[in-house]
PDB file of C-alpha atoms in Angstrom:
ATOM      1  CA  MET A   1      87.678  80.872 106.848  1.00 54.00           C
ATOM      2  CA  SER A   2      91.490  80.775 107.246  1.00 87.00           C
ATOM      3  CA  VAL A   3      94.683  82.883 107.477  1.00 91.00           C
ATOM      4  CA  GLN A   4      96.464  82.671 103.978  1.00 94.00           C
ATOM      5  CA  PRO A   5     100.131  83.207 103.123  1.00 94.00           C
ATOM      6  CA  ILE A   6     100.588  86.637 101.738  1.00 95.00           C
ATOM      7  CA  ARG A   7     102.425  86.923  98.445  1.00 95.00           C
ATOM      8  CA  LEU A   8     105.622  89.122  98.414  1.00 93.00           C
ATOM      9  CA  PHE A   9     107.150  91.443  95.936  1.00 92.00           C
ATOM     10  CA  GLY A  10     108.576  89.673  92.962  1.00 90.00           C
ATOM     11  CA  ASP A  11     105.472  87.171  92.567  1.00 93.00           C
ATOM     12  CA  PRO A  12     104.092  87.659  89.302  1.00 94.00           C
ATOM     13  CA  VAL A  13     100.464  87.649  90.737  1.00 94.00           C
ATOM     14  CA  LEU A  14     101.279  91.276  92.234  1.00 95.00           C
ATOM     15  CA  ARG A  15     101.926  92.546  88.636  1.00 95.00           C
ATOM     16  CA  MET A  16      98.783  91.004  86.932  1.00 95.00           C
ATOM     17  CA  ALA A  17      95.570  92.950  86.414  1.00 96.00           C
ATOM     18  CA  ALA A  18      92.781  91.116  88.580  1.00 97.00           C
ATOM     19  CA  GLN A  19      89.874  89.960  86.755  1.00 97.00           C
ATOM     20  CA  PRO A  20      86.285  91.470  87.578  1.00 97.00           C
ATOM     21  CA  VAL A  21      84.100  89.265  89.868  1.00 97.00           C
ATOM     22  CA  THR A  22      80.933  87.923  87.990  1.00 96.00           C
ATOM     23  CA  VAL A  23      79.718  85.375  90.391  1.00 95.00           C
ATOM     24  CA  PHE A  24      78.668  86.369  93.960  1.00 96.00           C
ATOM     25  CA  ASP A  25      78.532  83.292  95.496  1.00 95.00           C
ATOM     26  CA  LYS A  26      79.642  81.167  98.678  1.00 96.00           C
ATOM     27  CA  GLU A  27      83.188  80.887  97.339  1.00 95.00           C
ATOM     28  CA  LEU A  28      83.259  84.865  97.139  1.00 96.00           C
ATOM     29  CA  ARG A  29      82.361  85.120 100.692  1.00 96.00           C
ATOM     30  CA  THR A  30      84.896  82.665 101.719  1.00 96.00           C
ATOM     31  CA  LEU A  31      87.472  84.815 100.045  1.00 97.00           C
ATOM     32  CA  VAL A  32      86.373  87.988 101.459  1.00 97.00           C
ATOM     33  CA  ARG A  33      86.596  86.497 104.998  1.00 97.00           C
ATOM     34  CA  ASP A  34      89.751  84.615 104.105  1.00 96.00           C
ATOM     35  CA  LEU A  35      91.027  88.152 103.109  1.00 97.00           C
ATOM     36  CA  SER A  36      89.849  89.875 106.298  1.00 96.00           C
ATOM     37  CA  GLU A  37      91.111  87.337 108.538  1.00 96.00           C
ATOM     38  CA  THR A  38      94.464  87.235 106.865  1.00 96.00           C
ATOM     39  CA  MET A  39      94.415  91.128 106.882  1.00 96.00           C
ATOM     40  CA  GLN A  40      93.837  91.372 110.649  1.00 95.00           C
ATOM     41  CA  ASP A  41      96.271  88.729 111.568  1.00 93.00           C
ATOM     42  CA  ALA A  42      99.195  90.426 109.762  1.00 91.00           C
ATOM     43  CA  PRO A  43      98.025  93.079 110.748  1.00 92.00           C
ATOM     44  CA  GLY A  44      97.516  95.552 107.981  1.00 92.00           C
ATOM     45  CA  ALA A  45      95.048  98.253 107.032  1.00 95.00           C
ATOM     46  CA  GLY A  46      94.204  96.541 103.791  1.00 97.00           C
ATOM     47  CA  LEU A  47      94.449  93.275 101.743  1.00 97.00           C
ATOM     48  CA  ALA A  48      93.591  92.818  97.931  1.00 98.00           C
ATOM     49  CA  ALA A  49      92.693  89.296  96.377  1.00 97.00           C
ATOM     50  CA  PRO A  50      95.921  88.935  94.583  1.00 97.00           C
ATOM     51  CA  GLN A  51      98.036  89.256  97.764  1.00 97.00           C
ATOM     52  CA  ILE A  52      96.786  86.004  98.672  1.00 96.00           C
ATOM     53  CA  GLY A  53      97.258  84.567  94.976  1.00 95.00           C
ATOM     54  CA  VAL A  54      93.585  85.092  93.817  1.00 96.00           C
ATOM     55  CA  SER A  55      93.391  87.212  90.712  1.00 96.00           C
ATOM     56  CA  LEU A  56      90.049  88.671  91.413  1.00 97.00           C
ATOM     57  CA  ARG A  57      88.933  92.657  91.893  1.00 98.00           C
ATOM     58  CA  VAL A  58      88.112  92.231  95.529  1.00 98.00           C
ATOM     59  CA  PHE A  59      89.666  93.979  98.659  1.00 98.00           C
ATOM     60  CA  THR A  60      89.149  94.332 102.420  1.00 98.00           C
ATOM     61  CA  TYR A  61      90.274  96.981 104.618  1.00 97.00           C
ATOM     62  CA  TYR A  62      90.356  98.104 108.223  1.00 96.00           C
ATOM     63  CA  VAL A  63      90.810 101.682 109.186  1.00 95.00           C
ATOM     64  CA  ASP A  64      89.666 103.638 112.187  1.00 92.00           C
ATOM     65  CA  GLY A  65      87.865 100.538 113.434  1.00 92.00           C
ATOM     66  CA  GLU A  66      85.552  99.921 110.437  1.00 94.00           C
ATOM     67  CA  LEU A  67      86.249  96.368 108.698  1.00 96.00           C
ATOM     68  CA  GLY A  68      84.825  96.461 105.097  1.00 97.00           C
ATOM     69  CA  HIS A  69      85.447  94.958 101.655  1.00 98.00           C
ATOM     70  CA  LEU A  70      84.607  96.031  98.084  1.00 98.00           C
ATOM     71  CA  VAL A  71      84.376  94.315  95.066  1.00 98.00           C
ATOM     72  CA  ASN A  72      84.989  95.369  91.441  1.00 98.00           C
ATOM     73  CA  PRO A  73      85.801  98.930  92.661  1.00 98.00           C
ATOM     74  CA  ASP A  74      85.459 102.277  90.478  1.00 98.00           C
ATOM     75  CA  LEU A  75      87.048 105.305  92.149  1.00 97.00           C
ATOM     76  CA  SER A  76      86.747 108.899  91.723  1.00 97.00           C
ATOM     77  CA  LEU A  77      89.570 110.730  93.426  1.00 97.00           C
ATOM     78  CA  SER A  78      89.679 114.507  94.784  1.00 96.00           C
ATOM     79  CA  GLU A  79      92.012 116.901  93.224  1.00 96.00           C
ATOM     80  CA  ASP A  80      93.463 117.559  96.573  1.00 97.00           C
ATOM     81  CA  GLU A  81      96.596 115.638  97.253  1.00 96.00           C
ATOM     82  CA  GLN A  82      98.105 114.111 100.504  1.00 95.00           C
ATOM     83  CA  ASP A  83     101.583 112.906 100.934  1.00 94.00           C
ATOM     84  CA  GLY A  84     102.446 110.783 103.908  1.00 93.00           C
ATOM     85  CA  PRO A  85     103.800 107.232 104.875  1.00 95.00           C
ATOM     86  CA  GLU A  86     102.793 104.178 103.057  1.00 95.00           C
ATOM     87  CA  GLY A  87     103.596 100.514 103.287  1.00 94.00           C
ATOM     88  CA  CYS A  88     102.712  97.231 102.048  1.00 96.00           C
ATOM     89  CA  LEU A  89     102.058  93.604 103.483  1.00 95.00           C
ATOM     90  CA  SER A  90     103.829  92.108 100.335  1.00 95.00           C
ATOM     91  CA  LEU A  91     106.809  94.319 101.130  1.00 94.00           C
ATOM     92  CA  PRO A  92     107.277  93.883 104.757  1.00 92.00           C
ATOM     93  CA  GLY A  93     108.927  96.153 107.161  1.00 89.00           C
ATOM     94  CA  LEU A  94     109.196  98.996 104.295  1.00 92.00           C
ATOM     95  CA  THR A  95     107.468 102.259 104.477  1.00 93.00           C
ATOM     96  CA  TYR A  96     107.873 105.300 102.108  1.00 94.00           C
ATOM     97  CA  ASP A  97     106.280 108.840 101.642  1.00 94.00           C
ATOM     98  CA  CYS A  98     103.748 108.504  98.634  1.00 95.00           C
ATOM     99  CA  LYS A  99     101.467 111.049  97.179  1.00 95.00           C
ATOM    100  CA  ARG A 100      97.950 110.004  96.833  1.00 96.00           C
ATOM    101  CA  ALA A 101      94.513 111.805  96.303  1.00 97.00           C
ATOM    102  CA  TYR A 102      93.355 113.297  99.829  1.00 97.00           C
ATOM    103  CA  GLY A 103      89.646 112.002  99.217  1.00 97.00           C
ATOM    104  CA  VAL A 104      88.073 109.345  97.151  1.00 97.00           C
ATOM    105  CA  VAL A 105      84.523 108.019  96.266  1.00 98.00           C
ATOM    106  CA  ALA A 106      84.719 104.270  95.557  1.00 98.00           C
ATOM    107  CA  LYS A 107      81.781 102.518  93.822  1.00 98.00           C
ATOM    108  CA  GLY A 108      81.504  98.677  93.725  1.00 98.00           C
ATOM    109  CA  PHE A 109      79.679  95.872  95.204  1.00 98.00           C
ATOM    110  CA  ASN A 110      79.816  93.925  98.637  1.00 97.00           C
ATOM    111  CA  MET A 111      80.128  90.046  98.604  1.00 97.00           C
ATOM    112  CA  TYR A 112      76.548  89.720  97.980  1.00 97.00           C
ATOM    113  CA  GLY A 113      76.317  91.959  94.909  1.00 96.00           C
ATOM    114  CA  ASP A 114      74.608  94.532  96.419  1.00 97.00           C
ATOM    115  CA  PRO A 115      75.942  98.187  95.148  1.00 98.00           C
ATOM    116  CA  VAL A 116      78.119  99.908  97.873  1.00 97.00           C
ATOM    117  CA  THR A 117      79.375 103.360  97.920  1.00 98.00           C
ATOM    118  CA  ILE A 118      82.452 104.185 100.316  1.00 97.00           C
ATOM    119  CA  GLU A 119      83.423 107.791 100.775  1.00 97.00           C
ATOM    120  CA  GLY A 120      86.855 108.717 102.640  1.00 95.00           C
ATOM    121  CA  THR A 121      89.394 110.815 103.299  1.00 96.00           C
ATOM    122  CA  GLN A 122      93.189 110.709 104.540  1.00 96.00           C
ATOM    123  CA  LEU A 123      94.063 107.011 105.609  1.00 96.00           C
ATOM    124  CA  LEU A 124      90.866 105.412 104.218  1.00 97.00           C
ATOM    125  CA  ALA A 125      91.388 107.049 100.981  1.00 97.00           C
ATOM    126  CA  ARG A 126      94.835 106.093 100.986  1.00 97.00           C
ATOM    127  CA  CYS A 127      93.935 102.383 101.600  1.00 97.00           C
ATOM    128  CA  ILE A 128      91.353 102.184  99.139  1.00 98.00           C
ATOM    129  CA  GLN A 129      93.593 103.825  96.440  1.00 98.00           C
ATOM    130  CA  HIS A 130      96.684 101.320  97.324  1.00 97.00           C
ATOM    131  CA  GLU A 131      94.285  98.207  97.405  1.00 97.00           C
ATOM    132  CA  THR A 132      92.701  99.296  94.111  1.00 98.00           C
ATOM    133  CA  ASP A 133      96.257  99.881  92.583  1.00 97.00           C
ATOM    134  CA  HIS A 134      96.862  95.957  93.640  1.00 97.00           C
ATOM    135  CA  LEU A 135      93.901  94.985  91.548  1.00 98.00           C
ATOM    136  CA  ASP A 136      95.639  96.800  88.625  1.00 97.00           C
ATOM    137  CA  GLY A 137      98.883  95.208  89.089  1.00 96.00           C
ATOM    138  CA  ILE A 138     100.250  98.277  90.493  1.00 96.00           C
ATOM    139  CA  ILE A 139     102.723  98.200  93.774  1.00 95.00           C
ATOM    140  CA  PHE A 140     102.810 101.627  95.798  1.00 95.00           C
ATOM    141  CA  ILE A 141     106.457 101.804  94.917  1.00 94.00           C
ATOM    142  CA  ASP A 142     105.558 102.447  91.163  1.00 95.00           C
ATOM    143  CA  ARG A 143     104.116 105.919  92.235  1.00 95.00           C
ATOM    144  CA  LEU A 144     107.437 107.116  94.425  1.00 94.00           C
ATOM    145  CA  ASP A 145     109.675 109.643  92.666  1.00 92.00           C
ATOM    146  CA  THR A 146     112.865 108.057  91.112  1.00 93.00           C
ATOM    147  CA  GLU A 147     115.097 108.781  94.193  1.00 93.00           C
ATOM    148  CA  GLN A 148     112.695 107.112  96.697  1.00 92.00           C
ATOM    149  CA  ARG A 149     112.077 104.079  94.072  1.00 91.00           C
ATOM    150  CA  LYS A 150     115.880 103.507  93.929  1.00 93.00           C
ATOM    151  CA  ALA A 151     115.912 103.244  97.849  1.00 91.00           C
ATOM    152  CA  ALA A 152     113.031 101.044  97.861  1.00 91.00           C
ATOM    153  CA  MET A 153     114.311  98.644  95.251  1.00 90.00           C
ATOM    154  CA  LYS A 154     117.768  98.814  97.280  1.00 90.00           C
ATOM    155  CA  ALA A 155     115.913  97.775 100.613  1.00 90.00           C
ATOM    156  CA  ILE A 156     113.720  95.035  98.690  1.00 89.00           C
ATOM    157  CA  ARG A 157     117.128  93.433  97.607  1.00 87.00           C
ATOM    158  CA  ASP A 158     118.541  93.557 100.823  1.00 87.00           C
ATOM    159  CA  ALA A 159     115.268  92.077 102.760  1.00 82.00           C
ATOM    160  CA  GLU A 160     115.514  88.875 104.402  1.00 79.00           C
ATOM    161  CA  TRP A 161     112.209  87.890 102.299  1.00 78.00           C
ATOM    162  CA  ALA A 162     113.542  88.705  98.919  1.00 70.00           C
ATOM    163  CA  GLY A 163     113.846  85.862  96.480  1.00 64.00           C
ATOM    164  CA  GLN A 164     111.765  83.563  98.504  1.00 56.00           C
ATOM    165  CA  THR A 165     110.002  80.675  96.152  1.00 49.00           C
ATOM    166  CA  VAL A 166     107.011  82.057  94.228  1.00 43.00           C
ATOM    167  CA  PRO A 167     103.671  80.034  94.552  1.00 43.00           C
ATOM    168  CA  GLN A 168     101.420  79.190  91.654  1.00 45.00           C
ATOM    169  CA  VAL A 169      98.657  81.822  90.860  1.00 43.00           C
ATOM    170  CA  ARG A 170      95.122  81.048  91.173  1.00 46.00           C
ATOM    171  CA  THR A 171      92.951  82.808  88.644  1.00 44.00           C
ATOM    172  CA  SER A 172      89.753  81.971  90.349  1.00 47.00           C
ATOM    173  CA  PRO A 173      88.667  80.378  93.674  1.00 49.00           C
ATOM    174  CA  HIS A 174      85.873  78.791  91.678  1.00 49.00           C
ATOM    175  CA  SER A 175      86.900  75.221  91.295  1.00 47.00           C
ATOM    176  CA  THR A 176      84.156  74.601  89.118  1.00 41.00           C
ATOM    177  CA  PHE A 177      85.675  77.215  86.470  1.00 42.00           C
ATOM    178  CA  GLY A 178      88.596  74.838  85.670  1.00 39.00           C
ATOM    179  CA  ARG A 179      90.931  77.853  85.460  1.00 38.00           C
ATOM    180  CA  ALA A 180      92.404  77.297  88.830  1.00 40.00           C
ATOM    181  CA  LEU A 181      96.125  76.276  88.751  1.00 35.00           C
TER     182      LEU A 181
END
C-alpha cells in the first residue's frame, strides 16, 4: 500500500471513460488500498481510480466516518435534488455549489467480487455521484451553470498547480495484460 500522486485537471486520464473491472484479484485489492490511503492522506471524501492514473471503474469514499469502496458502480438517483458546495482533489483548493440528486442507490461489487448495494443521501449521495462521474470522464465543474463554470476555469488557469507536467496513463494495474504504459 502506498500514497499515490493525484492527477490534476488537464490530465487526459480524467476525461477518459474508465474500463470495467473484470478481474477481482490481489492487484485490484492493492488498487483499492492505494486509493483509500491516498484519499485519506489528501484528505478527501472520495477518490476514483482515474485520479491516480488507473483507468478502471473503482472508487473509494470516506463519509461520516465510514470508509468504503465500489467497483463497477451502477447508480439509481432520486428525483429530489440538493445544491451545495463541492470540491475535487484533482482541482485542489476550488469549491463551487453544484446540483446533485439528493439520494442514490449504488449497486456494484466490492474488491472480492461480491455484490454490494450502497444507499445514501446528502454528502454520501453527492460523493458517490461525484466519483462515478470521474469514472465516466466527467469533472464536477462540467455540471456547473455557465457563469460558475467560467469562474472555475479562470480559477484553474490562475491556480499554482495549473500546467504541471502530465504523467502517462495506465489503462490497467495488471502488468500481465501488457496494456499498462
